PDB file of N, CA, C and O in Angstrom:
ATOM      1  N   MET T  29      -3.381  10.106  -2.705  1.00  0.00           N
ATOM      2  CA  MET T  29      -3.000   8.839  -2.182  1.00  0.00           C
ATOM      3  C   MET T  29      -1.721   8.326  -2.819  1.00  0.00           C
ATOM      4  O   MET T  29      -1.112   7.413  -2.301  1.00  0.00           O
ATOM      5  N   ASN T  30      -1.341   8.889  -3.945  1.00  0.00           N
ATOM      6  CA  ASN T  30      -0.063   8.487  -4.524  1.00  0.00           C
ATOM      7  C   ASN T  30       1.080   8.809  -3.578  1.00  0.00           C
ATOM      8  O   ASN T  30       2.131   8.187  -3.648  1.00  0.00           O
ATOM      9  N   ALA T  31       0.875   9.779  -2.690  1.00  0.00           N
ATOM     10  CA  ALA T  31       1.907  10.117  -1.709  1.00  0.00           C
ATOM     11  C   ALA T  31       2.184   8.926  -0.793  1.00  0.00           C
ATOM     12  O   ALA T  31       3.331   8.675  -0.428  1.00  0.00           O
ATOM     13  N   LEU T  32       1.153   8.166  -0.428  1.00  0.00           N
ATOM     14  CA  LEU T  32       1.354   6.975   0.398  1.00  0.00           C
ATOM     15  C   LEU T  32       2.167   5.923  -0.343  1.00  0.00           C
ATOM     16  O   LEU T  32       3.036   5.286   0.226  1.00  0.00           O
ATOM     17  N   LEU T  33       1.883   5.745  -1.625  1.00  0.00           N
ATOM     18  CA  LEU T  33       2.647   4.791  -2.419  1.00  0.00           C
ATOM     19  C   LEU T  33       4.100   5.226  -2.512  1.00  0.00           C
ATOM     20  O   LEU T  33       5.008   4.416  -2.324  1.00  0.00           O
ATOM     21  N   LEU T  34       4.327   6.494  -2.779  1.00  0.00           N
ATOM     22  CA  LEU T  34       5.697   7.000  -2.866  1.00  0.00           C
ATOM     23  C   LEU T  34       6.424   6.877  -1.535  1.00  0.00           C
ATOM     24  O   LEU T  34       7.610   6.527  -1.498  1.00  0.00           O
ATOM     25  N   LEU T  35       5.734   7.134  -0.441  1.00  0.00           N
ATOM     26  CA  LEU T  35       6.347   6.994   0.878  1.00  0.00           C
ATOM     27  C   LEU T  35       6.741   5.546   1.134  1.00  0.00           C
ATOM     28  O   LEU T  35       7.832   5.266   1.614  1.00  0.00           O
ATOM     29  N   GLY T  36       5.867   4.625   0.790  1.00  0.00           N
ATOM     30  CA  GLY T  36       6.175   3.212   0.959  1.00  0.00           C
ATOM     31  C   GLY T  36       7.348   2.773   0.104  1.00  0.00           C
ATOM     32  O   GLY T  36       8.232   2.048   0.562  1.00  0.00           O
ATOM     33  N   LEU T  37       7.402   3.235  -1.137  1.00  0.00           N
ATOM     34  CA  LEU T  37       8.523   2.884  -2.009  1.00  0.00           C
ATOM     35  C   LEU T  37       9.823   3.509  -1.522  1.00  0.00           C
ATOM     36  O   LEU T  37      10.880   2.878  -1.577  1.00  0.00           O
ATOM     37  N   ALA T  38       9.757   4.738  -1.047  1.00  0.00           N
ATOM     38  CA  ALA T  38      10.966   5.395  -0.539  1.00  0.00           C
ATOM     39  C   ALA T  38      11.501   4.665   0.685  1.00  0.00           C
ATOM     40  O   ALA T  38      12.700   4.454   0.814  1.00  0.00           O
ATOM     41  N   ALA T  39      10.612   4.255   1.562  1.00  0.00           N
ATOM     42  CA  ALA T  39      11.042   3.509   2.754  1.00  0.00           C
ATOM     43  C   ALA T  39      11.652   2.174   2.349  1.00  0.00           C
ATOM     44  O   ALA T  39      12.682   1.759   2.879  1.00  0.00           O
ATOM     45  N   ALA T  40      11.039   1.512   1.396  1.00  0.00           N
ATOM     46  CA  ALA T  40      11.562   0.227   0.942  1.00  0.00           C
ATOM     47  C   ALA T  40      12.913   0.383   0.254  1.00  0.00           C
ATOM     48  O   ALA T  40      13.771  -0.489   0.348  1.00  0.00           O
ATOM     49  N   ALA T  41      13.116   1.491  -0.435  1.00  0.00           N
ATOM     50  CA  ALA T  41      14.354   1.694  -1.186  1.00  0.00           C
ATOM     51  C   ALA T  41      15.576   1.830  -0.279  1.00  0.00           C
ATOM     52  O   ALA T  41      16.688   1.533  -0.700  1.00  0.00           O
ATOM     53  N   VAL T  42      15.410   2.261   0.963  1.00  0.00           N
ATOM     54  CA  VAL T  42      16.553   2.423   1.862  1.00  0.00           C
ATOM     55  C   VAL T  42      16.866   1.154   2.638  1.00  0.00           C
ATOM     56  O   VAL T  42      17.882   1.079   3.313  1.00  0.00           O
ATOM     57  N   LEU T  43      16.010   0.152   2.535  1.00  0.00           N
ATOM     58  CA  LEU T  43      16.261  -1.118   3.209  1.00  0.00           C
ATOM     59  C   LEU T  43      17.245  -1.951   2.391  1.00  0.00           C
ATOM     60  O   LEU T  43      17.255  -1.868   1.167  1.00  0.00           O
ATOM     61  N   PRO T  44      18.052  -2.773   3.033  1.00  0.00           N
ATOM     62  CA  PRO T  44      19.014  -3.589   2.292  1.00  0.00           C
ATOM     63  C   PRO T  44      18.345  -4.522   1.277  1.00  0.00           C
ATOM     64  O   PRO T  44      18.851  -4.716   0.202  1.00  0.00           O
ATOM     65  N   ASN T  45      17.224  -5.123   1.639  1.00  0.00           N
ATOM     66  CA  ASN T  45      16.493  -6.004   0.737  1.00  0.00           C
ATOM     67  C   ASN T  45      15.006  -5.696   0.896  1.00  0.00           C
ATOM     68  O   ASN T  45      14.336  -6.283   1.739  1.00  0.00           O
ATOM     69  N   PRO T  46      14.479  -4.778   0.087  1.00  0.00           N
ATOM     70  CA  PRO T  46      13.103  -4.325   0.286  1.00  0.00           C
ATOM     71  C   PRO T  46      12.043  -5.308  -0.207  1.00  0.00           C
ATOM     72  O   PRO T  46      10.868  -5.090   0.008  1.00  0.00           O
ATOM     73  N   SER T  47      12.436  -6.373  -0.871  1.00  0.00           N
ATOM     74  CA  SER T  47      11.453  -7.307  -1.410  1.00  0.00           C
ATOM     75  C   SER T  47      10.587  -7.886  -0.297  1.00  0.00           C
ATOM     76  O   SER T  47      11.066  -8.209   0.777  1.00  0.00           O
ATOM     77  N   GLY T  48       9.307  -7.980  -0.590  1.00  0.00           N
ATOM     78  CA  GLY T  48       8.396  -8.567   0.372  1.00  0.00           C
ATOM     79  C   GLY T  48       7.016  -7.967   0.265  1.00  0.00           C
ATOM     80  O   GLY T  48       6.721  -7.182  -0.636  1.00  0.00           O
ATOM     81  N   ILE T  49       6.172  -8.354   1.181  1.00  0.00           N
ATOM     82  CA  ILE T  49       4.805  -7.838   1.246  1.00  0.00           C
ATOM     83  C   ILE T  49       4.697  -7.006   2.510  1.00  0.00           C
ATOM     84  O   ILE T  49       5.021  -7.463   3.604  1.00  0.00           O
ATOM     85  N   TRP T  50       4.243  -5.767   2.353  1.00  0.00           N
ATOM     86  CA  TRP T  50       4.139  -4.812   3.452  1.00  0.00           C
ATOM     87  C   TRP T  50       2.679  -4.426   3.598  1.00  0.00           C
ATOM     88  O   TRP T  50       2.055  -3.937   2.659  1.00  0.00           O
ATOM     89  N   ASP T  51       2.107  -4.675   4.785  1.00  0.00           N
ATOM     90  CA  ASP T  51       0.698  -4.353   5.044  1.00  0.00           C
ATOM     91  C   ASP T  51       0.583  -3.185   6.011  1.00  0.00           C
ATOM     92  O   ASP T  51       1.306  -3.125   7.004  1.00  0.00           O
ATOM     93  N   LEU T  52      -0.354  -2.283   5.723  1.00  0.00           N
ATOM     94  CA  LEU T  52      -0.766  -1.246   6.674  1.00  0.00           C
ATOM     95  C   LEU T  52      -2.075  -1.731   7.257  1.00  0.00           C
ATOM     96  O   LEU T  52      -3.067  -1.872   6.532  1.00  0.00           O
ATOM     97  N   ARG T  53      -2.059  -2.045   8.548  1.00  0.00           N
ATOM     98  CA  ARG T  53      -3.228  -2.617   9.199  1.00  0.00           C
ATOM     99  C   ARG T  53      -3.798  -1.658  10.229  1.00  0.00           C
ATOM    100  O   ARG T  53      -3.058  -0.981  10.918  1.00  0.00           O
ATOM    101  N   VAL T  54      -5.128  -1.657  10.329  1.00  0.00           N
ATOM    102  CA  VAL T  54      -5.851  -0.876  11.323  1.00  0.00           C
ATOM    103  C   VAL T  54      -6.845  -1.819  11.988  1.00  0.00           C
ATOM    104  O   VAL T  54      -7.707  -2.392  11.302  1.00  0.00           O
ATOM    105  N   ASP T  55      -6.717  -2.002  13.293  1.00  0.00           N
ATOM    106  CA  ASP T  55      -7.632  -2.878  14.039  1.00  0.00           C
ATOM    107  C   ASP T  55      -7.794  -4.243  13.372  1.00  0.00           C
ATOM    108  O   ASP T  55      -8.905  -4.681  13.086  1.00  0.00           O
ATOM    109  N   GLN T  56      -6.701  -4.921  13.104  1.00  0.00           N
ATOM    110  CA  GLN T  56      -6.692  -6.272  12.525  1.00  0.00           C
ATOM    111  C   GLN T  56      -7.205  -6.342  11.082  1.00  0.00           C
ATOM    112  O   GLN T  56      -7.491  -7.414  10.569  1.00  0.00           O
ATOM    113  N   THR T  57      -7.360  -5.195  10.427  1.00  0.00           N
ATOM    114  CA  THR T  57      -7.820  -5.159   9.043  1.00  0.00           C
ATOM    115  C   THR T  57      -6.739  -4.530   8.181  1.00  0.00           C
ATOM    116  O   THR T  57      -6.246  -3.441   8.496  1.00  0.00           O
ATOM    117  N   THR T  58      -6.371  -5.190   7.095  1.00  0.00           N
ATOM    118  CA  THR T  58      -5.384  -4.629   6.172  1.00  0.00           C
ATOM    119  C   THR T  58      -6.055  -3.567   5.321  1.00  0.00           C
ATOM    120  O   THR T  58      -7.032  -3.847   4.620  1.00  0.00           O
ATOM    121  N   ILE T  59      -5.543  -2.346   5.392  1.00  0.00           N
ATOM    122  CA  ILE T  59      -6.078  -1.239   4.599  1.00  0.00           C
ATOM    123  C   ILE T  59      -5.313  -1.130   3.276  1.00  0.00           C
ATOM    124  O   ILE T  59      -5.912  -0.975   2.222  1.00  0.00           O
ATOM    125  N   PHE T  60      -3.982  -1.182   3.335  1.00  0.00           N
ATOM    126  CA  PHE T  60      -3.148  -1.132   2.137  1.00  0.00           C
ATOM    127  C   PHE T  60      -2.184  -2.310   2.154  1.00  0.00           C
ATOM    128  O   PHE T  60      -1.711  -2.721   3.218  1.00  0.00           O
ATOM    129  N   ARG T  61      -1.855  -2.828   0.996  1.00  0.00           N
ATOM    130  CA  ARG T  61      -0.819  -3.855   0.859  1.00  0.00           C
ATOM    131  C   ARG T  61       0.112  -3.420  -0.270  1.00  0.00           C
ATOM    132  O   ARG T  61      -0.318  -3.106  -1.368  1.00  0.00           O
ATOM    133  N   PHE T  62       1.404  -3.394   0.051  1.00  0.00           N
ATOM    134  CA  PHE T  62       2.439  -3.098  -0.937  1.00  0.00           C
ATOM    135  C   PHE T  62       3.241  -4.376  -1.166  1.00  0.00           C
ATOM    136  O   PHE T  62       3.713  -4.983  -0.203  1.00  0.00           O
ATOM    137  N   GLU T  63       3.360  -4.792  -2.408  1.00  0.00           N
ATOM    138  CA  GLU T  63       4.203  -5.928  -2.755  1.00  0.00           C
ATOM    139  C   GLU T  63       5.404  -5.360  -3.504  1.00  0.00           C
ATOM    140  O   GLU T  63       5.255  -4.771  -4.571  1.00  0.00           O
ATOM    141  N   VAL T  64       6.572  -5.525  -2.917  1.00  0.00           N
ATOM    142  CA  VAL T  64       7.806  -4.951  -3.469  1.00  0.00           C
ATOM    143  C   VAL T  64       8.710  -6.100  -3.901  1.00  0.00           C
ATOM    144  O   VAL T  64       8.885  -7.069  -3.173  1.00  0.00           O
ATOM    145  N   ARG T  65       9.275  -5.972  -5.108  1.00  0.00           N
ATOM    146  CA  ARG T  65      10.173  -7.020  -5.616  1.00  0.00           C
ATOM    147  C   ARG T  65      11.313  -6.407  -6.412  1.00  0.00           C
ATOM    148  O   ARG T  65      11.147  -5.372  -7.058  1.00  0.00           O
ATOM    149  N   ASN T  66      12.452  -7.068  -6.326  1.00  0.00           N
ATOM    150  CA  ASN T  66      13.606  -6.682  -7.139  1.00  0.00           C
ATOM    151  C   ASN T  66      13.490  -7.376  -8.488  1.00  0.00           C
ATOM    152  O   ASN T  66      13.199  -8.564  -8.551  1.00  0.00           O
ATOM    153  N   THR T  67      13.706  -6.626  -9.558  1.00  0.00           N
ATOM    154  CA  THR T  67      13.695  -7.183 -10.907  1.00  0.00           C
ATOM    155  C   THR T  67      14.971  -6.716 -11.607  1.00  0.00           C
ATOM    156  O   THR T  67      15.667  -5.827 -11.093  1.00  0.00           O
ATOM    157  N   PRO T  68      15.274  -7.266 -12.757  1.00  0.00           N
ATOM    158  CA  PRO T  68      16.438  -6.785 -13.500  1.00  0.00           C
ATOM    159  C   PRO T  68      16.352  -5.289 -13.844  1.00  0.00           C
ATOM    160  O   PRO T  68      17.365  -4.628 -14.033  1.00  0.00           O
ATOM    161  N   ARG T  69      15.148  -4.743 -13.907  1.00  0.00           N
ATOM    162  CA  ARG T  69      14.968  -3.306 -14.203  1.00  0.00           C
ATOM    163  C   ARG T  69      14.992  -2.442 -12.952  1.00  0.00           C
ATOM    164  O   ARG T  69      14.901  -1.230 -13.031  1.00  0.00           O
ATOM    165  N   GLY T  70      15.061  -3.056 -11.776  1.00  0.00           N
ATOM    166  CA  GLY T  70      15.052  -2.317 -10.511  1.00  0.00           C
ATOM    167  C   GLY T  70      13.893  -2.745  -9.647  1.00  0.00           C
ATOM    168  O   GLY T  70      13.277  -3.778  -9.868  1.00  0.00           O
ATOM    169  N   ILE T  71      13.582  -1.931  -8.660  1.00  0.00           N
ATOM    170  CA  ILE T  71      12.495  -2.247  -7.733  1.00  0.00           C
ATOM    171  C   ILE T  71      11.157  -1.957  -8.400  1.00  0.00           C
ATOM    172  O   ILE T  71      10.955  -0.894  -8.982  1.00  0.00           O
ATOM    173  N   GLU T  72      10.243  -2.921  -8.306  1.00  0.00           N
ATOM    174  CA  GLU T  72       8.875  -2.740  -8.789  1.00  0.00           C
ATOM    175  C   GLU T  72       7.925  -3.003  -7.630  1.00  0.00           C
ATOM    176  O   GLU T  72       8.241  -3.793  -6.739  1.00  0.00           O
ATOM    177  N   ALA T  73       6.777  -2.343  -7.658  1.00  0.00           N
ATOM    178  CA  ALA T  73       5.825  -2.501  -6.557  1.00  0.00           C
ATOM    179  C   ALA T  73       4.404  -2.518  -7.075  1.00  0.00           C
ATOM    180  O   ALA T  73       4.100  -1.946  -8.125  1.00  0.00           O
ATOM    181  N   THR T  74       3.552  -3.183  -6.317  1.00  0.00           N
ATOM    182  CA  THR T  74       2.116  -3.190  -6.560  1.00  0.00           C
ATOM    183  C   THR T  74       1.443  -2.702  -5.287  1.00  0.00           C
ATOM    184  O   THR T  74       1.845  -3.048  -4.184  1.00  0.00           O
ATOM    185  N   TRP T  75       0.417  -1.859  -5.462  1.00  0.00           N
ATOM    186  CA  TRP T  75      -0.307  -1.296  -4.328  1.00  0.00           C
ATOM    187  C   TRP T  75      -1.742  -1.801  -4.390  1.00  0.00           C
ATOM    188  O   TRP T  75      -2.427  -1.627  -5.389  1.00  0.00           O
ATOM    189  N   GLU T  76      -2.208  -2.419  -3.318  1.00  0.00           N
ATOM    190  CA  GLU T  76      -3.587  -2.879  -3.226  1.00  0.00           C
ATOM    191  C   GLU T  76      -4.288  -2.069  -2.145  1.00  0.00           C
ATOM    192  O   GLU T  76      -3.762  -1.911  -1.046  1.00  0.00           O
ATOM    193  N   ARG T  77      -5.470  -1.548  -2.488  1.00  0.00           N
ATOM    194  CA  ARG T  77      -6.205  -0.685  -1.560  1.00  0.00           C
ATOM    195  C   ARG T  77      -7.694  -0.830  -1.803  1.00  0.00           C
ATOM    196  O   ARG T  77      -8.110  -1.299  -2.858  1.00  0.00           O
ATOM    197  N   PRO T  78      -8.523  -0.398  -0.836  1.00  0.00           N
ATOM    198  CA  PRO T  78      -9.971  -0.418  -1.056  1.00  0.00           C
ATOM    199  C   PRO T  78     -10.359   0.603  -2.129  1.00  0.00           C
ATOM    200  O   PRO T  78      -9.681   1.615  -2.313  1.00  0.00           O
ATOM    201  N   GLU T  79     -11.446   0.328  -2.799  1.00  0.00           N
ATOM    202  CA  GLU T  79     -11.914   1.237  -3.844  1.00  0.00           C
ATOM    203  C   GLU T  79     -12.250   2.624  -3.277  1.00  0.00           C
ATOM    204  O   GLU T  79     -11.946   3.643  -3.878  1.00  0.00           O
ATOM    205  N   HIS T  80     -12.856   2.649  -2.095  1.00  0.00           N
ATOM    206  CA  HIS T  80     -13.253   3.919  -1.473  1.00  0.00           C
ATOM    207  C   HIS T  80     -12.765   3.973  -0.030  1.00  0.00           C
ATOM    208  O   HIS T  80     -12.844   2.976   0.688  1.00  0.00           O
ATOM    209  N   PHE T  81     -12.285   5.129   0.380  1.00  0.00           N
ATOM    210  CA  PHE T  81     -11.957   5.352   1.789  1.00  0.00           C
ATOM    211  C   PHE T  81     -11.752   6.840   2.002  1.00  0.00           C
ATOM    212  O   PHE T  81     -11.509   7.594   1.072  1.00  0.00           O
ATOM    213  N   GLN T  82     -11.881   7.246   3.251  1.00  0.00           N
ATOM    214  CA  GLN T  82     -11.629   8.623   3.660  1.00  0.00           C
ATOM    215  C   GLN T  82     -10.462   8.602   4.638  1.00  0.00           C
ATOM    216  O   GLN T  82     -10.338   7.690   5.449  1.00  0.00           O
ATOM    217  N   LEU T  83      -9.620   9.590   4.571  1.00  0.00           N
ATOM    218  CA  LEU T  83      -8.505   9.740   5.493  1.00  0.00           C
ATOM    219  C   LEU T  83      -8.412  11.207   5.862  1.00  0.00           C
ATOM    220  O   LEU T  83      -8.294  12.065   4.991  1.00  0.00           O
ATOM    221  N   ASP T  84      -8.493  11.495   7.166  1.00  0.00           N
ATOM    222  CA  ASP T  84      -8.411  12.882   7.600  1.00  0.00           C
ATOM    223  C   ASP T  84      -7.009  13.246   8.093  1.00  0.00           C
ATOM    224  O   ASP T  84      -6.813  14.274   8.720  1.00  0.00           O
ATOM    225  N   GLY T  85      -6.041  12.397   7.790  1.00  0.00           N
ATOM    226  CA  GLY T  85      -4.677  12.626   8.251  1.00  0.00           C
ATOM    227  C   GLY T  85      -4.325  11.723   9.415  1.00  0.00           C
ATOM    228  O   GLY T  85      -3.166  11.393   9.621  1.00  0.00           O
ATOM    229  N   ASP T  86      -5.341  11.321  10.182  1.00  0.00           N
ATOM    230  CA  ASP T  86      -5.126  10.439  11.330  1.00  0.00           C
ATOM    231  C   ASP T  86      -6.004   9.198  11.307  1.00  0.00           C
ATOM    232  O   ASP T  86      -5.608   8.153  11.803  1.00  0.00           O
ATOM    233  N   THR T  87      -7.204   9.316  10.756  1.00  0.00           N
ATOM    234  CA  THR T  87      -8.199   8.265  10.890  1.00  0.00           C
ATOM    235  C   THR T  87      -8.745   7.846   9.532  1.00  0.00           C
ATOM    236  O   THR T  87      -9.101   8.700   8.715  1.00  0.00           O
ATOM    237  N   PHE T  88      -8.824   6.521   9.306  1.00  0.00           N
ATOM    238  CA  PHE T  88      -9.486   5.993   8.124  1.00  0.00           C
ATOM    239  C   PHE T  88     -10.955   5.806   8.444  1.00  0.00           C
ATOM    240  O   PHE T  88     -11.311   5.364   9.532  1.00  0.00           O
ATOM    241  N   SER T  89     -11.824   6.104   7.472  1.00  0.00           N
ATOM    242  CA  SER T  89     -13.263   5.871   7.634  1.00  0.00           C
ATOM    243  C   SER T  89     -13.867   5.621   6.251  1.00  0.00           C
ATOM    244  O   SER T  89     -13.195   5.781   5.231  1.00  0.00           O
ATOM    245  N   GLN T  90     -15.124   5.245   6.231  1.00  0.00           N
ATOM    246  CA  GLN T  90     -15.850   5.030   4.983  1.00  0.00           C
ATOM    247  C   GLN T  90     -15.123   4.042   4.065  1.00  0.00           C
ATOM    248  O   GLN T  90     -15.109   4.220   2.843  1.00  0.00           O
ATOM    249  N   VAL T  91     -14.484   3.019   4.645  1.00  0.00           N
ATOM    250  CA  VAL T  91     -13.756   2.034   3.847  1.00  0.00           C
ATOM    251  C   VAL T  91     -14.770   1.074   3.237  1.00  0.00           C
ATOM    252  O   VAL T  91     -15.534   0.442   3.950  1.00  0.00           O
ATOM    253  N   SER T  92     -14.786   0.983   1.877  1.00  0.00           N
ATOM    254  CA  SER T  92     -15.748   0.120   1.218  1.00  0.00           C
ATOM    255  C   SER T  92     -15.275  -0.215  -0.198  1.00  0.00           C
ATOM    256  O   SER T  92     -14.333   0.366  -0.713  1.00  0.00           O
ATOM    257  N   GLY T  93     -15.992  -1.136  -0.791  1.00  0.00           N
ATOM    258  CA  GLY T  93     -15.734  -1.511  -2.173  1.00  0.00           C
ATOM    259  C   GLY T  93     -14.700  -2.603  -2.306  1.00  0.00           C
ATOM    260  O   GLY T  93     -14.050  -2.985  -1.336  1.00  0.00           O
ATOM    261  N   PRO T  94     -14.546  -3.118  -3.522  1.00  0.00           N
ATOM    262  CA  PRO T  94     -13.558  -4.153  -3.768  1.00  0.00           C
ATOM    263  C   PRO T  94     -12.138  -3.582  -3.727  1.00  0.00           C
ATOM    264  O   PRO T  94     -11.951  -2.371  -3.785  1.00  0.00           O
ATOM    265  N   SER T  95     -11.172  -4.469  -3.640  1.00  0.00           N
ATOM    266  CA  SER T  95      -9.765  -4.043  -3.649  1.00  0.00           C
ATOM    267  C   SER T  95      -9.340  -3.685  -5.066  1.00  0.00           C
ATOM    268  O   SER T  95      -9.738  -4.329  -6.029  1.00  0.00           O
ATOM    269  N   LEU T  96      -8.524  -2.652  -5.167  1.00  0.00           N
ATOM    270  CA  LEU T  96      -7.943  -2.232  -6.443  1.00  0.00           C
ATOM    271  C   LEU T  96      -6.446  -2.467  -6.391  1.00  0.00           C
ATOM    272  O   LEU T  96      -5.816  -2.211  -5.366  1.00  0.00           O
ATOM    273  N   ARG T  97      -5.855  -2.955  -7.476  1.00  0.00           N
ATOM    274  CA  ARG T  97      -4.413  -3.141  -7.572  1.00  0.00           C
ATOM    275  C   ARG T  97      -3.857  -2.143  -8.583  1.00  0.00           C
ATOM    276  O   ARG T  97      -4.381  -1.989  -9.659  1.00  0.00           O
ATOM    277  N   ARG T  98      -2.779  -1.503  -8.207  1.00  0.00           N
ATOM    278  CA  ARG T  98      -2.112  -0.552  -9.101  1.00  0.00           C
ATOM    279  C   ARG T  98      -0.660  -0.885  -9.169  1.00  0.00           C
ATOM    280  O   ARG T  98      -0.058  -1.342  -8.262  1.00  0.00           O
TER     281      ARG T  98
END
């Protein structure tokens, strides 16, 4: 799943001003939230996701548990 975080950061890095909150939503439900901000040290990000989930490459399932922030 770190690949998703890296993909989100890479996409944000090519934008003129990547700061903001980016949600990945499925059927009106936020699955992942990326908070990106510019700091004096560069771009920093926080990733919020469910504690448990399954992804088969196309479909999320078994989404449960509290949100985790990294």
